[in-house]
Coordinates of C-alpha atoms and ligand atoms in Angstrom, one line a residue:
E248 CA 10.3 18.1 -16.4
K249 CA 8.6 18.5 -13.0
G250 CA 5.5 19.8 -14.8
G251 CA 5.2 22.9 -12.7
F252 CA 5.7 21.1 -9.4
D253 CA 8.5 21.8 -7.0
H254 CA 9.5 18.2 -6.6
F255 CA 9.1 14.9 -8.5
M256 CA 7.5 13.4 -5.4
L257 CA 4.6 15.9 -5.4
K258 CA 4.2 15.6 -9.1
E259 CA 4.0 11.8 -8.8
I260 CA 1.5 12.1 -5.9
Y261 CA -0.7 14.2 -8.2
E262 CA -0.3 11.6 -11.0
Q263 CA -2.0 9.0 -9.0
P264 CA -5.5 9.4 -10.4
K265 CA -4.1 9.0 -13.9
A266 CA -2.0 6.0 -12.8
Y267 CA -5.1 4.3 -11.4
R268 CA -7.0 4.9 -14.6
E269 CA -4.1 3.6 -16.8
T270 CA -3.6 0.5 -14.7
M271 CA -7.3 -0.4 -15.0
L272 CA -7.5 0.5 -18.7
G273 CA -8.5 -2.4 -21.0
R274 CA -8.7 -4.7 -17.9
I275 CA -12.4 -4.3 -17.2
S276 CA -15.1 -5.6 -19.5
A277 CA -17.3 -3.1 -21.4
D278 CA -20.3 -3.9 -19.2
H279 CA -18.1 -3.2 -16.1
K280 CA -18.8 -6.6 -14.7
Q281 CA -15.6 -8.6 -15.2
V282 CA -11.9 -8.2 -15.0
L283 CA -10.1 -9.2 -18.1
L284 CA -6.4 -10.1 -18.1
P285 CA -5.7 -11.1 -21.7
D286 CA -2.0 -10.9 -21.3
L287 CA -1.8 -13.6 -18.7
N288 CA -0.1 -16.8 -19.7
M289 CA -1.5 -18.7 -16.8
T290 CA -4.4 -20.9 -17.9
E291 CA -7.7 -21.2 -16.0
E292 CA -6.7 -24.7 -15.1
Q293 CA -3.5 -23.4 -13.6
I294 CA -5.4 -20.8 -11.6
K295 CA -7.8 -23.3 -10.3
N296 CA -4.9 -25.5 -9.1
I297 CA -3.1 -22.8 -7.1
K298 CA -2.9 -24.1 -3.5
N299 CA -1.1 -21.2 -1.9
I300 CA 0.4 -17.8 -2.9
Q301 CA 3.6 -16.1 -1.7
I302 CA 4.1 -12.4 -2.3
I303 CA 7.7 -11.3 -2.2
A304 CA 9.0 -7.7 -2.4
C305 CA 11.0 -5.0 -0.7
G306 CA 10.1 -1.7 1.0
T307 CA 7.1 0.0 -0.3
A308 CA 6.4 -2.8 -2.8
Y309 CA 6.3 -5.2 0.2
H310 CA 3.8 -2.9 1.9
A311 CA 1.6 -3.2 -1.2
G312 CA 2.0 -6.9 -0.9
L313 CA 0.6 -6.8 2.6
V314 CA -2.6 -5.2 1.2
G315 CA -2.5 -7.7 -1.7
R316 CA -2.5 -10.5 0.8
S317 CA -5.7 -9.2 2.4
M318 CA -7.3 -8.7 -1.0
I319 CA -6.5 -12.2 -2.3
E320 CA -7.5 -13.9 1.0
H321 CA -10.7 -12.0 1.2
L322 CA -11.8 -12.3 -2.4
A323 CA -10.3 -15.6 -3.5
R324 CA -9.9 -17.5 -0.2
I325 CA -6.4 -18.7 -1.1
P326 CA -3.8 -18.7 1.7
V327 CA -1.2 -16.0 1.2
E328 CA 2.1 -15.2 2.8
T329 CA 3.9 -12.0 2.2
D330 CA 7.6 -11.7 2.8
V331 CA 10.4 -9.3 2.3
A332 CA 12.7 -10.7 -0.4
S333 CA 15.9 -10.6 1.6
E334 CA 14.3 -12.8 4.3
Y335 CA 12.4 -15.1 2.0
R336 CA 15.4 -16.6 0.4
Y337 CA 17.2 -17.5 3.5
R338 CA 14.3 -19.2 5.4
S339 CA 14.2 -22.3 3.1
P340 CA 10.7 -21.4 2.0
I341 CA 8.3 -24.2 1.2
V342 CA 7.6 -23.5 -2.4
N343 CA 6.7 -25.9 -5.3
S344 CA 4.5 -26.2 -8.4
D345 CA 1.3 -25.7 -6.3
T346 CA 2.5 -22.2 -5.3
L347 CA 2.0 -19.1 -7.2
V348 CA 4.7 -16.6 -6.4
I349 CA 4.0 -12.9 -6.9
V350 CA 7.0 -10.6 -7.0
V351 CA 6.3 -6.9 -6.7
S352 CA 8.8 -4.3 -7.9
Q353 CA 8.5 -0.8 -9.3
S354 CA 11.9 -0.9 -11.0
G355 CA 12.0 -4.6 -11.8
E356 CA 15.7 -4.5 -10.9
T357 CA 15.8 -5.0 -7.1
A358 CA 18.5 -7.6 -6.5
D359 CA 16.8 -9.5 -3.6
T360 CA 13.5 -9.6 -5.4
L361 CA 15.1 -10.9 -8.6
A362 CA 17.0 -13.6 -6.6
A363 CA 13.8 -14.7 -4.8
L364 CA 12.1 -15.0 -8.2
R365 CA 14.8 -17.3 -9.4
E366 CA 14.7 -19.4 -6.2
A367 CA 11.0 -19.8 -6.6
Q368 CA 11.2 -20.8 -10.2
A369 CA 14.0 -23.3 -9.4
N370 CA 11.5 -24.9 -7.1
G371 CA 8.9 -25.2 -9.7
A372 CA 6.7 -22.2 -8.9
H373 CA 5.0 -20.1 -11.5
V374 CA 6.1 -16.5 -11.0
L375 CA 3.9 -13.5 -11.7
A376 CA 5.6 -10.1 -11.6
I377 CA 3.8 -6.9 -10.8
T378 CA 6.1 -4.3 -12.1
N379 CA 6.2 -0.8 -13.5
V380 CA 9.0 -1.5 -16.0
V381 CA 8.1 -4.0 -18.6
G382 CA 11.6 -4.3 -20.0
S383 CA 13.2 -4.9 -16.6
S384 CA 15.1 -8.0 -15.5
I385 CA 12.2 -9.1 -13.2
A386 CA 9.7 -8.7 -16.0
R387 CA 12.0 -10.7 -18.4
D388 CA 12.5 -13.6 -16.0
A389 CA 9.0 -13.9 -14.6
N390 CA 6.5 -16.4 -16.2
D391 CA 3.8 -13.7 -16.2
V392 CA 3.7 -10.0 -16.0
L393 CA 1.0 -7.7 -14.7
A394 CA 2.2 -4.3 -15.5
T395 CA 1.4 -1.3 -13.4
L396 CA 1.0 1.7 -15.7
A397 CA 2.1 4.5 -13.4
G398 CA 4.6 6.0 -15.8
P399 CA 8.3 6.6 -14.8
E400 CA 8.7 7.2 -11.1
I401 CA 11.7 9.5 -10.3
A402 CA 11.5 10.4 -6.7
V403 CA 13.2 7.9 -4.4
A404 CA 10.1 7.8 -2.2
S405 CA 7.6 5.6 -4.0
T406 CA 4.0 6.9 -4.3
K407 CA 2.2 6.3 -7.5
A408 CA 3.9 3.0 -8.0
Y409 CA 2.6 1.8 -4.6
T410 CA -1.0 2.8 -5.4
S411 CA -0.9 1.3 -8.9
Q412 CA 0.4 -1.9 -7.3
L413 CA -2.8 -1.8 -5.1
I414 CA -4.9 -1.5 -8.2
A415 CA -3.0 -4.4 -9.8
F416 CA -3.6 -6.6 -6.7
A417 CA -7.3 -5.7 -6.7
L418 CA -7.6 -6.6 -10.4
F419 CA -5.7 -9.9 -9.9
S420 CA -7.7 -10.8 -6.8
L421 CA -11.0 -10.2 -8.7
Y422 CA -9.7 -12.3 -11.6
L423 CA -8.8 -15.2 -9.2
A424 CA -12.3 -14.9 -7.7
Q425 CA -14.0 -15.0 -11.1
V426 CA -12.1 -18.1 -12.3
R427 CA -12.4 -19.9 -9.0
G428 CA -16.0 -18.8 -8.4
T429 CA -15.5 -17.5 -4.9
Q430 CA -17.5 -14.3 -5.4
T431 CA -20.9 -13.6 -7.0
E432 CA -21.1 -11.5 -10.2
E433 CA -22.8 -8.8 -8.2
T434 CA -19.9 -8.6 -5.7
V435 CA -17.3 -8.4 -8.5
A436 CA -19.3 -5.7 -10.3
G437 CA -19.7 -3.8 -7.0
I438 CA -15.9 -3.8 -6.4
I439 CA -15.2 -2.8 -10.0
A440 CA -17.6 0.1 -9.6
A441 CA -15.8 1.2 -6.4
M442 CA -12.4 0.9 -8.1
Q443 CA -13.6 3.1 -11.0
S444 CA -14.6 5.8 -8.5
L445 CA -11.1 5.9 -6.9
P446 CA -9.4 8.3 -9.3
E447 CA -12.0 11.0 -8.7
Q448 CA -11.9 10.4 -5.0
V449 CA -8.1 10.9 -5.0
E450 CA -8.5 14.0 -7.1
K451 CA -10.9 15.4 -4.5
M452 CA -8.4 14.7 -1.7
L453 CA -5.6 16.3 -3.8
D454 CA -7.7 19.4 -4.3
Q455 CA -7.4 19.9 -0.5
A456 CA -3.8 18.7 -0.2
E457 CA -2.6 21.7 1.8
T458 CA -5.0 20.9 4.7
I459 CA -2.4 18.5 5.9
K460 CA 0.4 21.0 5.8
D461 CA -0.1 22.5 9.2
Y462 CA -0.1 19.1 10.8
A463 CA 3.1 18.2 8.9
E464 CA 4.8 21.3 10.3
Q465 CA 3.6 20.4 13.7
I466 CA 5.0 16.9 13.7
S467 CA 8.3 18.1 12.0
S468 CA 9.5 19.3 15.4
H469 CA 9.1 15.9 17.0
K470 CA 11.7 13.1 17.3
N471 CA 9.4 10.2 17.5
L472 CA 5.9 9.3 16.5
F473 CA 3.6 6.3 16.0
F474 CA 1.3 5.1 13.3
I475 CA -1.4 2.6 14.4
G476 CA -4.1 0.6 12.7
R477 CA -5.7 -2.8 12.3
G478 CA -5.9 -5.0 9.2
V479 CA -5.2 -3.1 6.0
D480 CA -5.0 0.1 8.1
Y481 CA -1.9 -1.5 9.7
A482 CA -0.4 -2.2 6.3
V483 CA -1.0 1.5 5.3
A484 CA 0.4 2.6 8.7
Q485 CA 3.7 0.7 7.8
E486 CA 3.8 2.5 4.4
G487 CA 3.1 5.9 6.0
S488 CA 5.8 5.3 8.6
L489 CA 8.4 4.3 5.9
K490 CA 7.6 7.3 3.8
L491 CA 8.0 9.7 6.8
K492 CA 11.3 8.1 7.9
E493 CA 12.7 8.0 4.4
I494 CA 12.3 11.7 3.5
S495 CA 11.9 13.5 6.8
Y496 CA 14.3 11.4 8.9
I497 CA 11.9 11.5 11.8
H498 CA 11.7 8.2 13.6
S499 CA 8.4 6.6 13.6
E500 CA 7.0 3.2 14.3
A501 CA 4.0 1.5 12.8
Y502 CA 2.2 -0.7 15.2
A503 CA -0.8 -3.1 15.0
A504 CA -3.2 -1.2 17.2
G505 CA -4.0 -4.2 19.3
E506 CA -0.3 -5.0 20.0
L507 CA 0.5 -1.7 21.7
K508 CA -0.3 -2.9 25.2
H509 CA 2.1 -5.8 24.8
G510 CA 5.1 -3.5 25.3
T511 CA 5.1 -0.4 23.1
L512 CA 2.6 1.4 25.1
A513 CA 5.4 2.1 27.5
L514 CA 6.9 4.6 25.0
I515 CA 3.7 6.7 24.9
E516 CA 4.3 9.9 26.8
D517 CA 2.9 13.4 27.0
G518 CA 2.6 15.1 23.6
I519 CA 3.8 12.3 21.4
P520 CA 2.0 12.3 18.0
V521 CA 0.1 9.2 17.2
I522 CA -1.5 8.9 13.8
A523 CA -4.4 6.4 14.0
L524 CA -5.9 4.9 10.9
A525 CA -9.5 4.0 11.6
T526 CA -11.2 3.1 8.3
Q527 CA -12.2 -0.5 8.9
E528 CA -15.8 -0.6 10.1
D529 CA -15.6 -4.2 11.5
V530 CA -12.8 -3.3 13.9
L531 CA -13.6 0.4 14.4
E532 CA -14.7 0.0 18.0
K533 CA -11.5 -1.9 18.9
T534 CA -9.4 0.7 17.2
V535 CA -11.2 3.4 19.2
S536 CA -10.3 1.6 22.4
N537 CA -6.7 1.6 21.4
I538 CA -6.9 5.3 20.6
K539 CA -8.2 5.9 24.1
E540 CA -5.3 3.9 25.6
V541 CA -2.8 6.2 24.0
K542 CA -4.9 9.3 24.7
A543 CA -5.0 8.4 28.4
R544 CA -1.2 8.4 28.4
G545 CA -1.0 11.9 26.9
A546 CA -0.6 11.2 23.2
D547 CA -1.7 13.8 20.6
V548 CA -3.9 11.8 18.3
M549 CA -4.7 12.5 14.7
V550 CA -7.2 10.0 13.2
I551 CA -7.7 9.2 9.5
T552 CA -11.2 7.9 9.0
H553 CA -14.4 8.3 6.9
E554 CA -16.3 11.5 7.1
E555 CA -19.3 9.8 8.9
H556 CA -17.1 8.9 11.9
V557 CA -15.4 12.2 12.3
A558 CA -17.8 13.9 14.7
N559 CA -17.9 10.9 17.0
L560 CA -14.2 10.3 16.9
L561 CA -13.4 13.9 17.7
K562 CA -14.7 13.1 21.2
S563 CA -11.6 11.0 21.7
V564 CA -8.9 12.5 19.4
D565 CA -7.3 15.9 18.8
Q566 CA -7.6 16.1 15.1
A567 CA -9.3 14.2 12.2
Y568 CA -8.7 13.8 8.5
A569 CA -11.6 12.5 6.5
I570 CA -11.1 10.3 3.5
P571 CA -13.9 9.6 0.9
K572 CA -15.9 6.4 1.4
T573 CA -15.0 3.3 -0.5
L574 CA -15.1 -0.5 0.2
P575 CA -13.0 -1.6 3.2
I576 CA -10.6 -3.6 1.0
L577 CA -10.0 -0.6 -1.2
T578 CA -9.4 2.1 1.5
P579 CA -5.6 1.8 1.3
A580 CA -5.8 3.4 -2.2
L581 CA -7.2 6.5 -0.5
S582 CA -5.9 6.5 3.1
V583 CA -2.3 6.4 2.0
V584 CA -2.6 9.8 0.1
P585 CA -2.7 12.0 3.3
L586 CA 0.3 10.0 4.6
Q587 CA 2.3 10.6 1.4
L588 CA 1.5 14.3 1.7
L589 CA 2.3 14.4 5.3
A590 CA 5.8 13.0 4.6
Y591 CA 6.3 15.4 1.8
Y592 CA 5.3 18.5 3.7
A593 CA 7.3 17.4 6.8
S594 CA 10.4 16.9 4.7
L595 CA 9.8 20.3 3.1
A596 CA 9.3 22.0 6.5
L597 CA 12.7 20.6 7.6
G598 CA 14.4 21.8 4.4
L599 CA 15.5 18.4 3.3
D600 CA 16.1 17.0 -0.1
V601 CA 12.7 15.5 -0.8
D602 CA 13.4 13.7 -4.0
K603 CA 16.9 12.4 -3.0
P604 CA 17.0 11.5 0.6
R605 CA 20.4 10.7 2.2
N606 CA 21.8 7.1 2.0
L607 CA 19.1 5.9 -0.4
A608 CA 19.0 4.9 -4.1
K609 CA 16.0 4.6 -6.3
S610 CA 16.9 1.2 -7.5
V611 CA 18.6 -1.2 -5.1
T612 CA 20.8 -3.6 -7.1
V613 CA 22.9 -4.9 -4.3
E614 CA 21.8 -7.7 -1.9
Ligands
M6R705 O1 11.8 -1.0 -7.4 P1 11.3 -1.8 -6.2 O2 9.8 -1.6 -6.1 O3 11.7 -3.2 -6.2 O4 11.9 -1.1 -4.9 C1 11.7 -1.6 -3.6 C2 12.1 -0.6 -2.6 O5 13.5 -0.4 -2.7 C3 11.4 0.7 -2.6 O6 10.0 0.5 -2.6 C4 11.8 1.6 -1.4 O7 11.3 1.1 -0.2 C5 11.2 3.0 -1.7 N1 12.3 4.0 -1.7 C6 10.2 3.4 -0.7 O8 9.6 4.7 -0.9

């Protein structure tokens, strides 16, 4: 049942190229120029009338929502808020029929997300569910469903569901941009082409999966570490940190790189591992200055970046991991892969139960 893999998590990491392809299947026009979402109930009129979007989810699905926010704001220029479901409900959210609410849930059964969906509907919002289980409670109750086609996810640590959620958000953002006319046809076609290259790019990274193993063993003896990044790199940092905490029980914190010097920098001491995501060209220099700040305090820095920046960055960091080149907005679909593998190999090195970490359940049906 694990298809020759030692754990479901590793199997599911390796299923990501397939999950990407399946989630895109039938949703891109034959000429590769347009996104097609024929299952959507929402009319073009309704899409044009959206004034704001709220993305609501828990855990890893919330982290996908952070990237979704960047994608929608960047491509469709609609204001987006992303919230964890257990907070959203109790902050008397401002939600009405001008709001599109997007709930994200692998299982479709998460109690807080389901309750948030109901709250949003009671206030007149149209609710779109991005879910991996089409027969789930969330899929049943939502007004619209955009299914991720990742296949069943068994490991408690979510991997292929997260990356398929990113694909779903990219498709939906492009669809919004098409209907609302916020991007040119060329831009849309360019993003589609980049999306279609992702599965092969992930395969390439997975072919060298073990290159991260030594580093995972190295960090497994540490008690604390940091993940830093800016923009979508910060969103991926949060996902990488959660994955590591969840299955290796190593404490880590994900920080917006520019926020470090507002307090957290005090925790940086000799030898502490810092994993810096530096994939966003427009803020690369700023991230490099933040890397230098932690280096100057003795941190041991591993950078995740594009091949072309490795040589230069190695002047300021201790190690580098190169990811294939894609468009800035799509980098999370690649940069998260080494972080998933890092968590996996760290958990393995510590002899822990990778697929069933302590205290956690795959589906959280209590509030
Ligand atoms: O099924 P859901 O996507 O609604 O689950 C949400 C979270 O419970 C889930 O993503 C959790 O954070 C994972 N164990 C993370 O790997």
